[in-house]
Structure formats: structure tokens, C-alpha cells
Coordinates of C-alpha atoms in Angstrom, one line a residue:
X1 CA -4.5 3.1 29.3
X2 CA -4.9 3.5 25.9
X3 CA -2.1 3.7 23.3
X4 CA -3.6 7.2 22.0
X5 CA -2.6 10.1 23.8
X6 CA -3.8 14.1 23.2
X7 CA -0.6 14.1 21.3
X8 CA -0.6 10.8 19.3
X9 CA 0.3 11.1 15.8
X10 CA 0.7 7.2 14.5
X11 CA 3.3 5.6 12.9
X12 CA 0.6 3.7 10.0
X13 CA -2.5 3.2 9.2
X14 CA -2.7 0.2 10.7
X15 CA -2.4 1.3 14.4
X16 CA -5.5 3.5 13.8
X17 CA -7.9 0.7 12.4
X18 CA -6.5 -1.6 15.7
X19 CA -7.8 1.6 18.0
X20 CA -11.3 1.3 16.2
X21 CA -11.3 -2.1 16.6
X22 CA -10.4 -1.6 20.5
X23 CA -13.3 1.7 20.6
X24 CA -10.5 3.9 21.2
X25 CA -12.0 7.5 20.6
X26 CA -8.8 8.8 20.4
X27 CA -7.9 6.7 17.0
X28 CA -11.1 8.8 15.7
X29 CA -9.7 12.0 16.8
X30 CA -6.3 11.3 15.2
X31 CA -8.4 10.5 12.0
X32 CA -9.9 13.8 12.1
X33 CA -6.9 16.0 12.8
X34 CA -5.0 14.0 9.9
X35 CA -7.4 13.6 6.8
X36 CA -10.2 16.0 7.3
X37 CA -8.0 19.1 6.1
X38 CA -7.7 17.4 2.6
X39 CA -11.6 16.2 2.4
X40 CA -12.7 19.9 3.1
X41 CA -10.5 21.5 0.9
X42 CA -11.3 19.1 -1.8
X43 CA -14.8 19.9 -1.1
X44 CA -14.9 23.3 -0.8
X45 CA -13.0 23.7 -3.8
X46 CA -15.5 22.2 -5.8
X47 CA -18.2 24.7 -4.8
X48 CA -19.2 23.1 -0.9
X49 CA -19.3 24.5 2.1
X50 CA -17.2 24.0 5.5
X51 CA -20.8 22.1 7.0
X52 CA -20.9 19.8 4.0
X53 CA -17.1 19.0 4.3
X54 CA -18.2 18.3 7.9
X55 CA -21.1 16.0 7.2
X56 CA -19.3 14.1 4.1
X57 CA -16.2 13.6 5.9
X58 CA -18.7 12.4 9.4
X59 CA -20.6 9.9 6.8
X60 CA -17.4 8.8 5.3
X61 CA -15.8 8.2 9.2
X62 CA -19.2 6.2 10.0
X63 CA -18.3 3.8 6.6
X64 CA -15.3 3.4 7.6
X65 CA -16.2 2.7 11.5
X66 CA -18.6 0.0 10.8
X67 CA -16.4 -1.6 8.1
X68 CA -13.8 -1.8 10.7
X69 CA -16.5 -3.2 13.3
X70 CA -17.3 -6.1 11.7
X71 CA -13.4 -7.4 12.1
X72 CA -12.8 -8.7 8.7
X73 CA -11.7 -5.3 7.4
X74 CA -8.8 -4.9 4.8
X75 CA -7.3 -2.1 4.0
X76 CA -5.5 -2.0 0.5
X77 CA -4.4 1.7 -0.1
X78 CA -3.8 4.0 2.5
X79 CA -6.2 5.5 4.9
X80 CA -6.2 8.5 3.7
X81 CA -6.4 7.4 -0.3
X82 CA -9.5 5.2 0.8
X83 CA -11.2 8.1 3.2
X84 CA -11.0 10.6 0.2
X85 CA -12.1 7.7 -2.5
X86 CA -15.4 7.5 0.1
X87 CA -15.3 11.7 0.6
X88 CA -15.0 12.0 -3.4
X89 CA -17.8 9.5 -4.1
X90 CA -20.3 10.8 -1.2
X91 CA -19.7 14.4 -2.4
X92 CA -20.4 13.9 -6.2
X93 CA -23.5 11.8 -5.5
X94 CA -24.9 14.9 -3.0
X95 CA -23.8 16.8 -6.2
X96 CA -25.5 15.0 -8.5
X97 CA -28.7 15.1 -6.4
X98 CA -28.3 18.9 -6.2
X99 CA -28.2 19.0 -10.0
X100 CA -24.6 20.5 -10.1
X101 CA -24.3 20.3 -13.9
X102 CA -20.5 20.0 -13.9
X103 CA -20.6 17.1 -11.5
X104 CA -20.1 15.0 -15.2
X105 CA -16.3 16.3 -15.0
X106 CA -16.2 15.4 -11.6
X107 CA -16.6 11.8 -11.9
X108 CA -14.1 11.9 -15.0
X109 CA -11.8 12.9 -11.9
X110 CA -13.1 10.4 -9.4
X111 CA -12.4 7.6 -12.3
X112 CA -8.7 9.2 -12.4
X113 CA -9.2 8.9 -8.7
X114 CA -10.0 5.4 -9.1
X115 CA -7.3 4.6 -11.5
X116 CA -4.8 6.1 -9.6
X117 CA -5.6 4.2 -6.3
X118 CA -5.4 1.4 -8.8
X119 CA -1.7 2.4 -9.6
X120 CA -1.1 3.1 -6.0
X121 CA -2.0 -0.6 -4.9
X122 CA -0.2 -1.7 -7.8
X123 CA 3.1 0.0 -6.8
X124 CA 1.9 -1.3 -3.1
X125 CA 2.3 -5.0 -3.8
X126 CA 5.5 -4.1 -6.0
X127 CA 7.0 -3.3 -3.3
X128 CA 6.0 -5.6 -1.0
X129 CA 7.4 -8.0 -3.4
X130 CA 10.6 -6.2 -3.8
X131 CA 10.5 -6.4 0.0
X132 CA 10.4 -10.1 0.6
X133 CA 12.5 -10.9 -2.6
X134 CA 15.2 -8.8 -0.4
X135 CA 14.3 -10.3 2.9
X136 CA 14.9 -14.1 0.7
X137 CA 18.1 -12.9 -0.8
X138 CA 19.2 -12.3 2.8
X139 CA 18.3 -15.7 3.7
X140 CA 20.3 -17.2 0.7
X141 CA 23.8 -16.6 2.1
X142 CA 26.9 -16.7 0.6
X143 CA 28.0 -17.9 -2.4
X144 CA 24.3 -17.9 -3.7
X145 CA 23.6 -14.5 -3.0
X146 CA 26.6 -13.2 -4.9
X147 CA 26.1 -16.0 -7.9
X148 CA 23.1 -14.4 -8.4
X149 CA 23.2 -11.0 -7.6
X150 CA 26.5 -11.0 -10.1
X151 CA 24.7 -13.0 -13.0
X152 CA 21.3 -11.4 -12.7
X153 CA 22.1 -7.8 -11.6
X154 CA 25.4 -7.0 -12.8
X155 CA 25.1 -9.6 -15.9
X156 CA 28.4 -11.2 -15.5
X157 CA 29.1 -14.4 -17.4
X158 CA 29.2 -18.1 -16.6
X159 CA 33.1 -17.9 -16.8
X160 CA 33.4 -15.0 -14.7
X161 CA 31.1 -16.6 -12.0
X162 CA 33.9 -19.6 -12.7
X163 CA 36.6 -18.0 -12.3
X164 CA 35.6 -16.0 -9.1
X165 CA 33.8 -19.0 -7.3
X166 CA 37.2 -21.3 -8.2
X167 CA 34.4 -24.0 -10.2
X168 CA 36.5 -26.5 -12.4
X169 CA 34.1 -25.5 -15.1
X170 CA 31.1 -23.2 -16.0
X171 CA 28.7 -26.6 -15.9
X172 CA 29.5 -26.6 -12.2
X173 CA 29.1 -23.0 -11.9
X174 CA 25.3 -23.5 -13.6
X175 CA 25.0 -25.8 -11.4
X176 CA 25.6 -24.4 -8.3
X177 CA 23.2 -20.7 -9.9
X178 CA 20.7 -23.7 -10.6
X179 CA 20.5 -25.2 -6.9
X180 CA 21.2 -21.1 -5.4
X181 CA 18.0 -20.1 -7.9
X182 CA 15.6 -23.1 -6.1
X183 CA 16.7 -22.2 -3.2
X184 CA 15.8 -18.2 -3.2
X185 CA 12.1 -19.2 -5.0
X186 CA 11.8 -21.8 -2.0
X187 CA 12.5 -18.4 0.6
X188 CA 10.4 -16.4 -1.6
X189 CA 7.4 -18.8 -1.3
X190 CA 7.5 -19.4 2.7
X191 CA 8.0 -15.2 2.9
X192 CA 4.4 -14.4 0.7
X193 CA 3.0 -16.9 3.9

């Protein structure tokens, strides 16, 4: 029984690429119903019709399909960013075939297309970092995890650290923020594994 059902809206992108790995029609059908609204607006509003929103969003599916096939696909944006990044480059090189003289500012947009899937991968792996520096923090326990969220977030001193942790002297205290430090970039490490 597959996972898909009539209704099936899924959670992430990644349960969709998994049914078009398993030949699940249904994962094609829930690509359809959630990107091909934006592709044909995009292309209609930039002088195409419904049946060439069809066709570029069909050859864009296909790409994506036998990219998936060969089981070493990775996606790196979101579905739906790297469906219209194929949509967008598909429809200016149909336009450009056509003769469509203001394809030119077109592909000024597709290059701010580009650069913003840039920005979007960027702010991906941010906060997948941010995500396992958290997840390592949690691993740290206590006192480490308040040693260093009080020196490096709140910026308290050495002698503050001192005085709260009860160290005889703020040498200790470095000490201890030293050894607490190794500790979270050793958690940090095994995490990006």
C-alpha cells in the first residue's frame, strides 16, 4: 500500500523524491497539484500560454524523474526552488528560440533566480549548523552549557563565571570554559557525521 493517498499532502520534500524512487505515481501527482500553479503563472505571465506551462512544467517533471532514477540524487534547495530554477531555464531558452526580444531581461531575473537559490542554500546550511551546534550544546550538560552560554551569549566575565560556579579563582574558571569549549567542538564534529 503505498504511503500516498488521493489526499496526501507531504510533510518535505524528501518523502516525495523517496515515492519516485519507489515508482509511486502518486508522489508525481502530489508534485503536480503543489508546484504547477506557480510554474504556469510564472509562465503565462511572461507572455506563454496554459499548453506551454503544461509542456515546460511536463519536461521539467521528466528532469527531475530521471535525476531521481539514477539513485544518487541530491537535493540542495527545496523542490519547489529547484522545479522553477528548471521551469525558468526551459521557458527562456523556448523564448529565446522564439526570438522573444525581451527574453535579455529575463535571464537578468533567472541570474537573480540563481542568486537567490544561492542565498537560499546559504541560509539552508546556516541553519543546519545552528541546528546541530544546539543539538551539541544539549549534549554538553551542566555546568558547561551555562559556562558557555553565560560567557559567549550573555558576555559575562571570568569573575562572574567565578563567583557563580564557586571556582577558587578565574584560572580555574578558564579552565573548566577551556575543557567545556573542547568538549562542545568534539559534539559538533560527531553531529556534521
Amino acid at each position: 500500500m503505498s504511503k500516498f493517498s488521493k489526499s496526501f499532502t507531504p510533510e518535505n520534500d524528501q518523502e516525495i523524491i523517496d515515492g519516485i524512487l519507489i515508482g509511486d505515481h502518486l508522489a508525481l501527482d502530489a508534485i503536480y497539484k503543489l508546484y504547477y500553479p506557480s510554474i504556469s503563472h510564472m509562465i503565462i505571465q511572461n507572455n506563454g500560454s496554459e499548453e506551454e506551462a503544461k509542456d515546460i512544467f511536463q519536461e521539467a517533471v521528466i528532469v527531475l524523474y530521471d535525476k531521481v532514477s539514477h539513485g544518487d540524487f541530491e537535493l540542495k534547495s527545496k523542490l519547489k526552488t529547484y522545479l522553477y530554477s528548471i521551469c525558468r531555464r526551459l521557458w527562456l531558452k523556448q523564448l529565446n528560440r522564439n526570438g522573444a526580444g525581451y527574453a535579455t531581461n529575463d535571464i537578468r531575473d533567472y541570474e537573480d533566480t540563481l542568486q537567490y537559490e544561492d542565498d537560499i542554500d546559504k541560509h539552508e546550511e546556516l541553519d543546519l549548523r545552528f541546528a546541530q551546534m544546539e543539538e551539541a550544546m544539549n549534549k554538553l550538560g551542566e555546568p558547561c552549557k551555562t559556562i558557555l552560554h553565560d560567557f559567549y551569549i550573555l558576555n559575562r566575565s571570568m569573575q562572574d563565571i567565578c563567583e557563580k560556579f564557586g571556582y577558587t579563582n578565574t584560572d580555574n574558571a578558564k579552565t573548566q570554559k577551556y575543557k567545556c569549549l573542547q568538549r562542545l567542538k568534539k559534539y559538533f564534529f560527531q553531529s556534521e557525521n
